[in-house]
Short mmCIF file of C-alpha atoms and ligand atoms in Angstrom, two decimals:
data_model
loop_
_atom_site.label_atom_id
_atom_site.label_comp_id
_atom_site.label_asym_id
_atom_site.label_seq_id
_atom_site.Cartn_x
_atom_site.Cartn_y
_atom_site.Cartn_z
CA MET H 1 0.00 0.00 0.00
CA ASP H 2 1.16 3.54 -0.73
CA ASN H 3 1.87 5.15 2.65
CA GLN H 4 0.26 8.48 1.98
CA HIS H 5 -3.06 7.52 0.43
CA ASN H 6 -3.38 3.83 1.28
CA LEU H 7 -3.77 2.85 -2.35
CA PRO H 8 -3.07 -0.73 -3.45
CA GLU H 9 0.46 -1.19 -4.83
CA ALA H 10 -0.69 -3.18 -7.87
CA PHE H 11 -3.14 -0.39 -8.77
CA LEU H 12 -0.34 2.21 -8.54
CA GLU H 13 1.87 0.09 -10.77
CA ASN H 14 -0.92 -0.10 -13.36
CA MET H 15 -1.40 3.68 -13.24
CA LYS H 16 2.33 4.33 -13.60
CA ARG H 17 2.36 2.18 -16.74
CA LEU H 18 -0.73 3.88 -18.14
CA LEU H 19 0.02 7.50 -17.32
CA ALA H 20 3.82 7.69 -17.69
CA ASP H 21 4.70 11.43 -17.40
CA GLU H 22 1.34 12.32 -15.89
CA TYR H 23 1.60 9.82 -13.05
CA GLY H 24 2.93 12.42 -10.55
CA ALA H 25 0.08 14.83 -11.24
CA PHE H 26 -2.39 11.95 -10.94
CA LEU H 27 -1.02 11.00 -7.51
CA ASN H 28 -1.13 14.62 -6.35
CA SER H 29 -4.83 14.77 -7.22
CA PHE H 30 -5.46 12.40 -4.29
CA SER H 31 -4.48 15.21 -1.93
CA GLU H 32 -6.93 17.63 -3.51
CA GLY H 33 -10.49 17.99 -2.26
CA ARG H 34 -13.25 16.34 -4.27
CA LYS H 35 -15.81 18.43 -6.09
CA ASN H 36 -19.47 18.16 -5.14
CA ALA H 37 -22.30 18.92 -7.48
CA LEU H 38 -25.99 18.55 -8.23
CA ARG H 39 -28.00 18.05 -11.40
CA VAL H 40 -31.23 19.92 -11.92
CA ASN H 41 -34.37 17.92 -12.74
CA ARG H 42 -35.50 19.21 -16.14
CA LEU H 43 -39.06 18.13 -15.40
CA LYS H 44 -39.24 20.62 -12.54
CA MET H 45 -36.99 23.56 -13.39
CA THR H 46 -34.67 24.79 -16.11
CA ALA H 47 -30.97 25.13 -15.41
CA ASP H 48 -31.17 28.88 -16.10
CA GLU H 49 -33.98 29.32 -13.58
CA PHE H 50 -32.04 27.32 -11.04
CA GLU H 51 -28.90 29.37 -11.56
CA LYS H 52 -30.93 32.52 -10.93
CA ASP H 53 -32.96 31.29 -7.93
CA ALA H 54 -30.76 28.66 -6.27
CA PRO H 55 -31.11 28.78 -2.49
CA PHE H 56 -27.31 28.50 -2.02
CA PRO H 57 -24.27 29.55 -4.10
CA VAL H 58 -23.80 27.47 -7.27
CA ARG H 59 -21.41 27.44 -10.23
CA ARG H 60 -22.01 25.65 -13.51
CA VAL H 61 -20.26 22.37 -14.30
CA PRO H 62 -18.79 23.19 -17.75
CA TRP H 63 -19.40 19.81 -19.43
CA THR H 64 -23.13 19.41 -18.93
CA GLU H 65 -26.15 21.65 -19.36
CA ASN H 66 -27.79 21.21 -15.96
CA GLY H 67 -24.97 20.44 -13.53
CA PHE H 68 -23.82 22.84 -10.78
CA TYR H 69 -20.92 22.75 -8.34
CA ILE H 70 -22.06 23.21 -4.77
CA ASP H 71 -20.58 23.36 -1.29
CA TYR H 72 -21.75 20.47 0.90
CA ARG H 73 -21.55 22.77 3.93
CA ASP H 74 -24.72 24.39 2.52
CA GLN H 75 -26.47 21.05 3.19
CA PRO H 76 -28.23 20.74 -0.17
CA GLY H 77 -29.57 17.31 0.89
CA GLN H 78 -31.54 18.93 3.72
CA HIS H 79 -33.18 21.61 1.61
CA PRO H 80 -36.92 21.22 0.77
CA TRP H 81 -36.11 21.49 -2.95
CA TYR H 82 -34.17 18.24 -2.62
CA ARG H 83 -37.24 16.65 -1.02
CA ALA H 84 -39.30 18.02 -3.90
CA GLY H 85 -37.06 16.29 -6.48
CA VAL H 86 -35.77 19.56 -7.93
CA TYR H 87 -32.21 18.21 -8.06
CA TYR H 88 -30.11 15.10 -7.62
CA LEU H 89 -26.76 15.20 -5.80
CA GLN H 90 -24.22 13.78 -8.22
CA GLU H 91 -20.50 13.69 -8.72
CA PRO H 92 -19.75 15.98 -11.73
CA SER H 93 -18.02 13.33 -13.92
CA ALA H 94 -20.95 10.96 -13.40
CA MET H 95 -23.19 13.44 -15.24
CA VAL H 96 -21.44 12.82 -18.55
CA PRO H 97 -22.73 9.36 -19.64
CA ALA H 98 -26.41 10.34 -19.65
CA ALA H 99 -25.57 13.76 -21.11
CA VAL H 100 -23.92 12.28 -24.22
CA LEU H 101 -26.64 9.71 -25.02
CA PRO H 102 -28.99 11.24 -27.62
CA VAL H 103 -32.50 11.00 -26.15
CA SER H 104 -35.60 12.81 -27.31
CA PRO H 105 -39.24 12.70 -26.18
CA GLY H 106 -40.94 9.63 -27.65
CA ASP H 107 -37.84 7.40 -27.55
CA ARG H 108 -37.64 3.98 -25.96
CA VAL H 109 -34.66 4.04 -23.62
CA LEU H 110 -32.99 1.37 -21.49
CA ASP H 111 -30.69 2.00 -18.55
CA LEU H 112 -29.36 -1.51 -18.03
CA CYS H 113 -27.41 -1.06 -14.76
CA ALA H 114 -29.41 1.75 -13.28
CA ALA H 115 -29.33 1.79 -9.45
CA PRO H 116 -29.44 4.09 -7.61
CA GLY H 117 -30.62 6.15 -10.57
CA GLY H 118 -28.03 8.88 -11.06
CA LYS H 119 -28.25 8.48 -14.82
CA ALA H 120 -31.75 7.01 -15.14
CA THR H 121 -33.28 10.12 -13.54
CA GLU H 122 -31.64 12.33 -16.17
CA LEU H 123 -32.65 10.03 -19.05
CA GLY H 124 -36.24 9.88 -17.76
CA ALA H 125 -36.39 13.66 -17.39
CA ARG H 126 -35.10 14.13 -20.94
CA LEU H 127 -38.00 12.02 -22.27
CA GLY H 128 -40.33 14.74 -20.95
CA GLY H 129 -43.13 12.24 -20.31
CA GLU H 130 -43.19 10.84 -23.89
CA GLY H 131 -41.91 7.42 -24.90
CA GLY H 132 -40.61 5.20 -22.15
CA LEU H 133 -37.66 4.34 -19.95
CA VAL H 134 -36.83 0.87 -18.69
CA ALA H 135 -34.60 1.39 -15.65
CA ASN H 136 -33.17 -2.01 -14.79
CA GLU H 137 -31.12 -3.16 -11.82
CA ILE H 138 -29.96 -6.72 -11.20
CA SER H 139 -29.76 -6.33 -7.39
CA SER H 140 -33.19 -6.25 -5.79
CA SER H 141 -32.09 -4.22 -2.76
CA ARG H 142 -30.46 -1.58 -4.98
CA ALA H 143 -33.51 -1.58 -7.28
CA ARG H 144 -35.61 -0.17 -4.43
CA ALA H 145 -33.37 2.90 -4.15
CA LEU H 146 -33.66 3.31 -7.91
CA GLU H 147 -37.45 3.16 -7.73
CA ARG H 148 -37.51 5.85 -5.04
CA ASN H 149 -35.34 8.21 -7.09
CA ILE H 150 -37.52 7.71 -10.17
CA GLU H 151 -40.55 8.57 -8.03
CA LEU H 152 -38.87 11.56 -6.42
CA PHE H 153 -38.06 12.93 -9.87
CA GLY H 154 -41.71 12.57 -10.90
CA ILE H 155 -40.95 10.34 -13.92
CA ARG H 156 -44.25 8.82 -15.05
CA ASN H 157 -43.24 6.78 -18.07
CA CYS H 158 -40.80 4.37 -16.48
CA VAL H 159 -40.67 0.65 -15.79
CA VAL H 160 -38.29 -0.22 -12.94
CA SER H 161 -37.22 -3.81 -13.51
CA ASN H 162 -35.04 -6.21 -11.55
CA GLU H 163 -33.70 -8.55 -14.19
CA THR H 164 -30.50 -9.96 -15.66
CA PRO H 165 -29.41 -8.48 -18.99
CA ALA H 166 -29.91 -11.94 -20.56
CA ARG H 167 -33.59 -12.08 -19.55
CA LEU H 168 -34.20 -8.56 -20.83
CA LEU H 169 -32.59 -9.46 -24.13
CA GLU H 170 -34.97 -12.43 -24.57
CA ARG H 171 -37.86 -9.96 -24.34
CA PHE H 172 -36.42 -6.90 -26.06
CA PRO H 173 -34.24 -7.80 -29.06
CA GLU H 174 -33.52 -4.64 -31.13
CA TYR H 175 -36.20 -2.75 -29.21
CA PHE H 176 -34.60 0.38 -27.76
CA ASP H 177 -33.62 3.66 -29.43
CA GLY H 178 -31.11 4.39 -26.70
CA VAL H 179 -29.25 2.16 -24.24
CA LEU H 180 -27.02 3.16 -21.35
CA VAL H 181 -24.60 0.62 -19.89
CA ASP H 182 -23.05 2.14 -16.78
CA ALA H 183 -21.25 -1.09 -16.08
CA PRO H 184 -20.30 -2.65 -12.75
CA CYS H 185 -16.54 -2.08 -12.50
CA SER H 186 -13.54 -2.14 -10.20
CA GLY H 187 -14.35 1.46 -9.18
CA GLU H 188 -10.82 2.91 -9.28
CA GLY H 189 -12.18 6.31 -10.26
CA MET H 190 -13.92 6.46 -6.90
CA PHE H 191 -10.83 5.73 -4.76
CA ARG H 192 -10.32 9.45 -4.16
CA LYS H 193 -13.74 9.95 -2.62
CA ASP H 194 -14.34 6.48 -1.22
CA CYS H 195 -11.57 4.71 0.76
CA GLU H 196 -13.80 1.61 0.99
CA ALA H 197 -13.63 1.20 -2.82
CA ALA H 198 -9.81 1.14 -2.57
CA ARG H 199 -9.91 -1.41 0.25
CA ALA H 200 -12.28 -3.67 -1.72
CA TRP H 201 -9.99 -3.68 -4.79
CA TYR H 202 -7.79 -6.66 -5.71
CA PRO H 203 -5.82 -7.26 -8.93
CA ASP H 204 -8.10 -10.05 -10.21
CA LYS H 205 -11.17 -7.85 -9.78
CA VAL H 206 -10.22 -6.04 -12.98
CA ARG H 207 -10.20 -9.29 -14.95
CA GLU H 208 -13.46 -10.48 -13.37
CA CYS H 209 -15.19 -7.18 -14.12
CA SER H 210 -13.87 -7.18 -17.66
CA GLU H 211 -15.42 -10.59 -18.35
CA VAL H 212 -18.82 -9.46 -17.05
CA GLN H 213 -18.59 -6.18 -18.98
CA LYS H 214 -17.82 -7.96 -22.26
CA GLU H 215 -20.89 -10.12 -21.82
CA ILE H 216 -23.17 -7.22 -20.83
CA ILE H 217 -22.09 -4.91 -23.62
CA LEU H 218 -22.93 -7.52 -26.29
CA GLN H 219 -26.33 -8.17 -24.72
CA ALA H 220 -26.98 -4.43 -24.52
CA SER H 221 -26.07 -3.85 -28.15
CA ASP H 222 -28.40 -6.68 -29.18
CA MET H 223 -31.26 -4.77 -27.51
CA LEU H 224 -30.48 -1.68 -29.56
CA ARG H 225 -32.51 -0.93 -32.64
CA PRO H 226 -30.66 -0.25 -35.91
CA GLY H 227 -29.98 3.47 -35.95
CA GLY H 228 -30.04 3.61 -32.12
CA TYR H 229 -27.29 4.91 -29.84
CA MET H 230 -25.61 3.29 -26.88
CA VAL H 231 -23.34 4.69 -24.18
CA TYR H 232 -20.91 2.47 -22.31
CA SER H 233 -19.36 3.98 -19.19
CA THR H 234 -17.37 2.99 -16.12
CA CYS H 235 -15.81 4.77 -13.17
CA THR H 236 -12.49 2.98 -13.45
CA PHE H 237 -9.16 3.56 -15.21
CA GLU H 238 -8.24 0.05 -16.34
CA PRO H 239 -8.07 -0.36 -20.15
CA ASP H 240 -9.25 -3.97 -19.67
CA GLU H 241 -12.59 -2.56 -18.44
CA ASN H 242 -12.71 0.32 -20.90
CA GLU H 243 -11.04 0.46 -24.32
CA LEU H 244 -10.67 -3.33 -24.51
CA VAL H 245 -14.38 -3.85 -23.78
CA ILE H 246 -15.24 -1.45 -26.60
CA ALA H 247 -12.75 -3.22 -28.87
CA HIS H 248 -14.43 -6.52 -27.98
CA LEU H 249 -17.84 -5.15 -28.97
CA LEU H 250 -16.58 -3.65 -32.23
CA THR H 251 -14.90 -6.95 -33.09
CA CYS H 252 -17.89 -9.16 -32.22
CA ARG H 253 -20.63 -6.94 -33.67
CA ASP H 254 -19.73 -5.35 -36.98
CA CYS H 255 -23.07 -3.48 -36.99
CA MET H 256 -21.74 -1.29 -34.15
CA GLU H 257 -19.59 1.79 -34.70
CA LEU H 258 -17.93 4.21 -32.31
CA VAL H 259 -19.13 7.82 -32.48
CA GLU H 260 -16.60 10.42 -31.45
CA ILE H 261 -17.51 12.39 -28.32
CA PRO H 262 -16.38 15.94 -29.07
CA CYS H 263 -13.98 17.35 -26.50
CA GLY H 264 -14.94 21.01 -27.07
CA GLY H 265 -17.78 23.01 -25.50
CA GLY H 266 -16.68 22.75 -21.87
CA ARG H 267 -15.16 19.28 -22.30
CA GLU H 268 -11.64 20.51 -23.12
CA SER H 269 -10.24 18.88 -19.98
CA PHE H 270 -11.36 15.40 -21.12
CA ALA H 271 -8.72 13.09 -22.57
CA ARG H 272 -9.04 10.89 -25.64
CA ALA H 273 -9.25 7.18 -24.92
CA PHE H 274 -6.17 5.11 -25.72
CA SER H 275 -5.80 3.48 -29.14
CA MET H 276 -5.02 -0.24 -29.45
CA GLU H 277 -1.56 0.70 -30.66
CA GLU H 278 -0.89 2.84 -27.59
CA LEU H 279 -2.11 0.13 -25.28
CA ALA H 280 -0.02 -2.53 -27.02
CA GLY H 281 2.97 -0.19 -26.54
CA LYS H 282 2.22 -0.08 -22.81
CA GLY H 283 2.17 -3.86 -22.63
CA TYR H 284 -1.57 -4.55 -22.73
CA ASP H 285 -2.80 -7.63 -24.55
CA THR H 286 -4.70 -6.29 -27.55
CA SER H 287 -4.51 -9.49 -29.60
CA GLY H 288 -7.61 -10.01 -31.71
CA TYR H 289 -8.55 -6.34 -31.39
CA ALA H 290 -5.76 -4.66 -33.38
CA HIS H 291 -8.17 -3.04 -35.87
CA ALA H 292 -10.67 -1.67 -33.36
CA ASP H 293 -10.63 2.12 -33.24
CA THR H 294 -11.36 3.32 -29.69
CA ARG H 295 -9.99 6.87 -29.85
CA GLY H 296 -13.42 8.51 -30.12
CA ALA H 297 -14.23 7.58 -26.51
CA VAL H 298 -13.16 9.84 -23.65
CA ARG H 299 -11.50 9.54 -20.27
CA ILE H 300 -11.97 11.92 -17.37
CA TRP H 301 -8.87 12.04 -15.22
CA PRO H 302 -9.03 13.71 -11.79
CA HIS H 303 -5.71 15.54 -12.31
CA ARG H 304 -6.98 17.08 -15.57
CA SER H 305 -10.67 17.76 -14.88
CA GLY H 306 -11.09 17.93 -11.12
CA GLY H 307 -13.95 15.39 -11.33
CA GLU H 308 -13.55 11.73 -10.38
CA GLY H 309 -12.30 9.17 -12.93
CA HIS H 310 -14.64 8.03 -15.70
CA PHE H 311 -14.59 6.41 -19.12
CA ILE H 312 -17.36 7.12 -21.65
CA ALA H 313 -17.92 5.69 -25.14
CA LEU H 314 -20.78 6.54 -27.50
CA LEU H 315 -21.73 3.89 -30.05
CA ARG H 316 -24.29 3.55 -32.79
CA LYS H 317 -25.91 0.60 -34.51
CA ARG H 318 -25.73 1.20 -38.23
CA ALA H 319 -28.82 2.01 -40.34
CA GLY H 320 -32.49 2.09 -39.51
CA GLU H 321 -34.87 4.72 -38.19
CA LYS H 322 -35.59 5.62 -34.58
CA HIS H 323 -38.70 4.39 -32.87
CA SER H 324 -39.94 7.93 -32.24
CA ASP H 325 -39.81 8.65 -35.99
CA ARG H 326 -41.78 5.51 -36.70
CA LYS H 327 -44.21 6.30 -33.91
CA ARG H 328 -44.88 9.74 -35.30
CA ALA H 329 -45.51 8.20 -38.70
CA ALA H 330 -47.83 5.62 -37.13
CA ASP H 331 -49.64 8.35 -35.19
CA LYS H 332 -50.30 10.14 -38.46
CA ARG H 333 -51.95 7.04 -39.78
CA SER H 334 -53.94 7.18 -36.51
CA ALA H 335 -54.12 3.46 -36.08
CA ASP H 336 -56.80 2.67 -33.51
CA GLY H 337 -57.05 -0.78 -32.01
CA SER H 338 -59.58 -2.05 -29.49
CA LYS H 339 -58.93 -0.91 -25.93
CA ASN H 340 -58.39 -3.18 -22.95
CA ILE H 341 -60.15 -1.70 -19.93
CA ASP H 342 -59.03 -2.86 -16.45
CA ILE H 343 -61.08 -0.48 -14.27
CA SER H 344 -64.82 -0.09 -13.66
CA ARG H 345 -66.48 3.02 -15.10
CA GLY H 346 -67.52 4.11 -11.57
CA ASP H 347 -63.99 3.87 -10.18
CA TYR H 348 -62.63 5.64 -13.21
CA GLN H 349 -65.13 8.47 -12.68
CA LEU H 350 -63.83 8.94 -9.12
CA ILE H 351 -60.27 9.24 -10.39
CA ALA H 352 -61.18 11.47 -13.33
CA GLN H 353 -63.08 13.81 -11.02
CA PHE H 354 -60.14 14.07 -8.65
CA ALA H 355 -57.67 14.53 -11.50
CA SER H 356 -59.65 17.28 -13.19
CA LYS H 357 -59.21 19.41 -10.07
CA TYR H 358 -55.82 18.38 -8.75
CA ALA H 359 -53.91 16.91 -11.70
CA PRO H 360 -55.11 18.65 -14.86
CA GLY H 361 -51.65 18.25 -16.43
CA ILE H 362 -51.83 14.44 -16.39
CA ASN H 363 -53.68 12.62 -19.11
CA ILE H 364 -55.44 9.78 -17.28
CA ASP H 365 -56.73 7.55 -20.08
CA ILE H 366 -59.08 4.84 -18.93
CA ASP H 367 -57.26 2.19 -20.95
CA ARG H 368 -53.98 3.01 -19.20
CA CYS H 369 -55.40 2.57 -15.68
CA VAL H 370 -54.54 -0.76 -14.10
CA VAL H 371 -55.93 -1.73 -10.67
CA LYS H 372 -54.06 -4.17 -8.42
CA ASP H 373 -55.32 -4.77 -4.85
CA GLY H 374 -57.08 -1.41 -4.85
CA ARG H 375 -53.94 0.40 -6.06
CA VAL H 376 -54.33 2.29 -9.31
CA TYR H 377 -51.43 2.55 -11.75
CA LEU H 378 -51.26 4.73 -14.84
CA MET H 379 -49.27 2.74 -17.39
CA PRO H 380 -46.93 4.53 -19.81
CA GLU H 381 -48.48 5.30 -23.20
CA ASP H 382 -45.98 3.08 -24.99
CA CYS H 383 -45.56 0.42 -22.31
CA PRO H 384 -43.27 -2.48 -23.21
CA ASP H 385 -44.57 -6.00 -22.68
CA ILE H 386 -43.25 -6.84 -19.21
CA LYS H 387 -45.44 -9.84 -18.42
CA GLY H 388 -43.30 -12.51 -16.74
CA LEU H 389 -40.42 -10.12 -15.99
CA LYS H 390 -39.49 -9.10 -12.44
CA PHE H 391 -40.39 -5.46 -12.00
CA LEU H 392 -40.96 -3.08 -9.10
CA ARG H 393 -43.20 -0.66 -10.87
CA ALA H 394 -44.59 0.15 -14.27
CA GLY H 395 -45.80 3.67 -14.93
CA LEU H 396 -47.14 5.82 -12.14
CA TYR H 397 -48.88 4.62 -8.98
CA ILE H 398 -51.54 7.34 -8.75
CA GLY H 399 -53.50 6.32 -5.66
CA ASP H 400 -55.88 3.92 -3.94
CA LEU H 401 -59.55 3.10 -4.34
CA LYS H 402 -61.08 2.85 -0.88
CA LYS H 403 -64.82 2.31 -0.42
CA LYS H 404 -65.97 4.61 -3.21
CA ARG H 405 -63.25 7.12 -2.46
CA PHE H 406 -60.02 7.88 -4.27
CA GLU H 407 -56.94 8.66 -2.19
CA PRO H 408 -54.04 10.19 -4.13
CA SER H 409 -50.54 8.74 -3.70
CA GLN H 410 -47.29 10.43 -2.78
CA GLU H 411 -45.95 9.32 -6.18
CA LEU H 412 -48.73 11.28 -7.90
CA ALA H 413 -47.85 14.37 -5.85
CA MET H 414 -44.23 14.11 -6.94
CA ALA H 415 -45.22 13.74 -10.61
CA LEU H 416 -47.41 16.84 -10.68
CA GLU H 417 -46.02 19.87 -12.37
CA PRO H 418 -44.63 22.79 -10.39
CA SER H 419 -47.04 25.64 -10.23
CA ARG H 420 -46.55 28.43 -12.69
CA LYS H 421 -48.31 30.59 -10.21
CA LEU H 422 -45.82 30.64 -7.45
CA ALA H 423 -48.12 31.77 -4.69
CA MET H 424 -51.44 33.38 -4.07
CA ALA H 425 -51.38 35.45 -0.92
CA PHE H 426 -54.11 34.09 1.27
CA GLY H 427 -57.37 35.95 1.39
CA GLN H 428 -56.59 38.34 -1.42
CA GLU H 429 -58.37 36.98 -4.37
CA ALA H 430 -56.58 37.28 -7.66
CA LYS H 431 -53.74 39.18 -6.08
CA PRO H 432 -51.08 39.28 -8.81
CA LEU H 433 -49.45 35.91 -8.75
CA CYS H 434 -45.72 35.72 -8.57
CA GLU H 435 -43.59 34.23 -11.27
CA PRO H 436 -40.40 32.34 -10.48
CA GLY H 437 -37.41 34.57 -10.07
CA ASN H 438 -39.45 37.53 -8.91
CA THR H 439 -38.05 38.55 -5.57
CA LEU H 440 -41.50 39.74 -4.48
CA CYS H 441 -42.49 36.09 -4.41
CA ARG H 442 -39.95 35.36 -1.78
CA ALA H 443 -41.49 38.13 0.29
CA ALA H 444 -45.00 36.77 -0.23
CA LEU H 445 -43.88 33.28 0.60
CA ASN H 446 -42.05 34.40 3.70
CA ASP H 447 -45.27 35.87 4.97
CA ASP H 448 -46.60 34.22 8.12
CA LEU H 449 -49.61 32.78 6.32
CA PRO H 450 -49.10 30.08 3.75
CA ALA H 451 -50.95 30.70 0.51
CA ASP H 452 -53.91 28.43 -0.24
CA ASP H 453 -55.68 28.51 -3.58
CA GLY H 454 -58.11 25.72 -2.71
CA VAL H 455 -56.08 23.10 -4.59
CA ARG H 456 -52.49 23.76 -3.58
CA VAL H 457 -50.95 25.18 -0.47
CA TYR H 458 -47.69 27.01 -1.02
CA MET H 459 -45.18 27.28 1.77
CA SER H 460 -41.86 29.01 1.59
CA SER H 461 -38.90 26.67 1.87
CA GLU H 462 -37.86 28.81 4.81
CA ASP H 463 -41.19 28.34 6.60
CA LYS H 464 -40.82 26.19 9.75
CA ARG H 465 -44.27 24.71 9.13
CA LEU H 466 -42.98 23.22 5.90
CA GLN H 467 -40.22 21.44 7.83
CA SER H 468 -42.89 20.12 10.26
CA PHE H 469 -45.06 18.98 7.36
CA LEU H 470 -42.12 17.19 5.73
CA ARG H 471 -41.49 15.35 8.99
CA GLY H 472 -45.06 14.06 8.83
CA GLU H 473 -46.61 16.41 11.35
CA THR H 474 -50.02 18.04 11.24
CA VAL H 475 -49.85 21.76 10.54
CA ARG H 476 -52.23 24.53 11.56
CA LEU H 477 -53.04 26.68 8.53
CA GLU H 478 -55.89 28.98 9.48
CA THR H 479 -56.36 29.97 5.89
CA GLY H 480 -60.13 29.87 6.04
CA GLY H 481 -60.07 27.66 2.97
CA GLU H 482 -62.68 24.97 2.34
CA ASN H 483 -62.09 21.52 3.75
CA GLY H 484 -60.55 19.01 1.35
CA TRP H 485 -57.36 17.72 -0.25
CA ARG H 486 -54.44 20.09 -0.72
CA LEU H 487 -51.29 19.51 -2.70
CA VAL H 488 -48.60 20.95 -0.46
CA CYS H 489 -45.79 22.75 -2.28
CA ALA H 490 -42.34 23.83 -1.15
CA ASP H 491 -42.26 27.16 -2.98
CA ARG H 492 -43.53 25.98 -6.43
CA TRP H 493 -42.83 22.24 -6.09
CA PRO H 494 -45.25 19.60 -4.79
CA VAL H 495 -43.95 17.62 -1.81
CA GLY H 496 -47.04 15.66 -0.69
CA TRP H 497 -50.73 15.64 0.12
CA GLY H 498 -52.51 17.11 3.08
CA LYS H 499 -56.18 17.23 3.98
CA LEU H 500 -57.46 20.52 5.27
CA ILE H 501 -60.03 20.08 8.03
CA ASN H 502 -61.22 23.23 9.76
CA GLY H 503 -57.91 25.06 9.43
CA VAL H 504 -55.76 22.04 10.28
CA LEU H 505 -53.74 20.35 7.56
CA LYS H 506 -53.70 16.60 8.22
CA ASN H 507 -50.54 15.00 6.94
CA HIS H 508 -50.77 12.33 4.21
CA ILE H 509 -47.05 11.91 3.51
CA PRO H 510 -46.47 8.13 3.91
CA ALA H 511 -44.09 7.07 6.70
CA GLY H 512 -41.29 6.04 4.31
CA TRP H 513 -41.28 9.46 2.64
CA ARG H 514 -41.11 11.56 5.80
CA LYS H 515 -38.04 13.60 6.55
CA GLY H 516 -35.72 11.61 8.78
CA ALA H 517 -37.41 8.34 7.69
N1 SAM E 601 -25.96 3.87 -13.27
C1 SAM E 601 -26.00 3.92 -11.83
C2 SAM E 601 -26.14 5.35 -11.38
O1 SAM E 601 -25.73 6.25 -12.10
O2 SAM E 601 -26.70 5.59 -10.30
C3 SAM E 601 -24.80 3.26 -11.22
C4 SAM E 601 -24.63 1.84 -11.68
S1 SAM E 601 -23.30 0.99 -10.95
C5 SAM E 601 -21.93 1.69 -11.68
C6 SAM E 601 -23.40 -0.58 -11.71
C7 SAM E 601 -24.63 -1.38 -11.38
O3 SAM E 601 -24.54 -2.62 -12.08
C8 SAM E 601 -24.78 -1.75 -9.90
O4 SAM E 601 -25.99 -1.23 -9.41
C9 SAM E 601 -24.76 -3.26 -9.86
O5 SAM E 601 -25.68 -3.82 -8.94
C10 SAM E 601 -25.13 -3.64 -11.29
N2 SAM E 601 -24.59 -4.97 -11.70
C11 SAM E 601 -23.71 -5.75 -11.05
N3 SAM E 601 -23.50 -6.89 -11.73
C12 SAM E 601 -24.26 -6.84 -12.83
C13 SAM E 601 -24.48 -7.73 -13.94
N4 SAM E 601 -23.85 -8.90 -14.02
N5 SAM E 601 -25.36 -7.33 -14.88
C14 SAM E 601 -25.99 -6.16 -14.80
N6 SAM E 601 -25.81 -5.28 -13.80
C15 SAM E 601 -24.95 -5.61 -12.83
#
């Protein structure tokens, strides 16, 4: 072990061989502080709005549209906007893989190794509610964390599955427009921020990971539709887990080609991946892969970029059109098949009535409502066939049917759009409503009385009653508003349901969602 940083000797030897002249700078980077960042949820706020209104100092991460450096001493994980799913705390290099995968609304996207959801949440947000995301995780315990993050982000059109890549491939050959493989790896890029990762490392781990990665990447590419794009990424430095895995794919699947990731536009500090020739010169076994061109992929080195270590390759399957193009063409032909209805008309009426008041932005089609043990799910419009697969959720759990009543779910609250009307000062009908960014809003929201427009209650993120509500407590409102459901918002963003009864807001945030839970 290296005395200063407790890094495994064999790892240091590998890095010396790989980095040559840059090895000293690389080692020095272990003494530098790590950079913390967050990524803004596009479904809830634009990056420009966030930059203007952020509740603590932020600075843009240069290589991605919606990433911001932050100071952890500002406790961004404690802020109500975090609880409202406005942002995800993420290491800045880890933002790159999802950022470089071309995704547009209407696409079918797969995140094959998705937990806890750092990339899946960005991919889902980029779909903007159209098309569908399959966020898969092989470990069932990790899949639960993934599910929670998808819910927190308010992503409606997602299936969270818990399957092996092989089982998914049986069901989805050449199905997806975009695939992300953020592969399990030896984690060397995380050594700087996570001493445990360094302790868990052993020389053979690299070889073991490489074997798994070579298998996964072929399965992933077989799920990609001709014309579709795939990103392969790791957080490790070893060529055996990076360039040589890409070379393996390019050698085994001649339909796949590497697409160069441009290193301009804020990505100047990224390094080009090694070529087979360079690796052979450094003593790596490139036999069988000599003709594979891997230079278009990129490496993020901590001593060059400040972020943790990453490898990212963008690939494309030759020819073909994207699903979203075909779907648009099919929509034009307005094909209309017979509809499968899973819910009684009466129950649907209850939901539709509730939705017309509280969730006007969500299209609740009767043929997309599925009822299971009284729980109502709204399936994605273009839901893949998941019968027989292990999955945690499909679409959005919108609430429960209870004795001729409909009770909305926390997941529905999180998926509802932020209010354009930031706040309505209580008791002053049609008082000019604040728009985001207007400092007057802050003043209105800091007022002692929370605003109540009969559907939503807006509380300032600085209001102590909001903290109480997030902990699951009942809150006295005294707004004089009519009794009934209220969608409680932290500033503009929904955080859960309350029921107003004679000036008292009863808390309906489920136990597992409460602050401190
Ligand atoms: N993409 C995630 C994110 O951004 O939050 C991180 C994914 S992590 C690097 C790799 C994931 O692959 C782990 O969650 C791990 O459980 C999963 N994994 C491990 N072995 C696997 C295998 N054989 N096939 C597919 N996934 C595997």
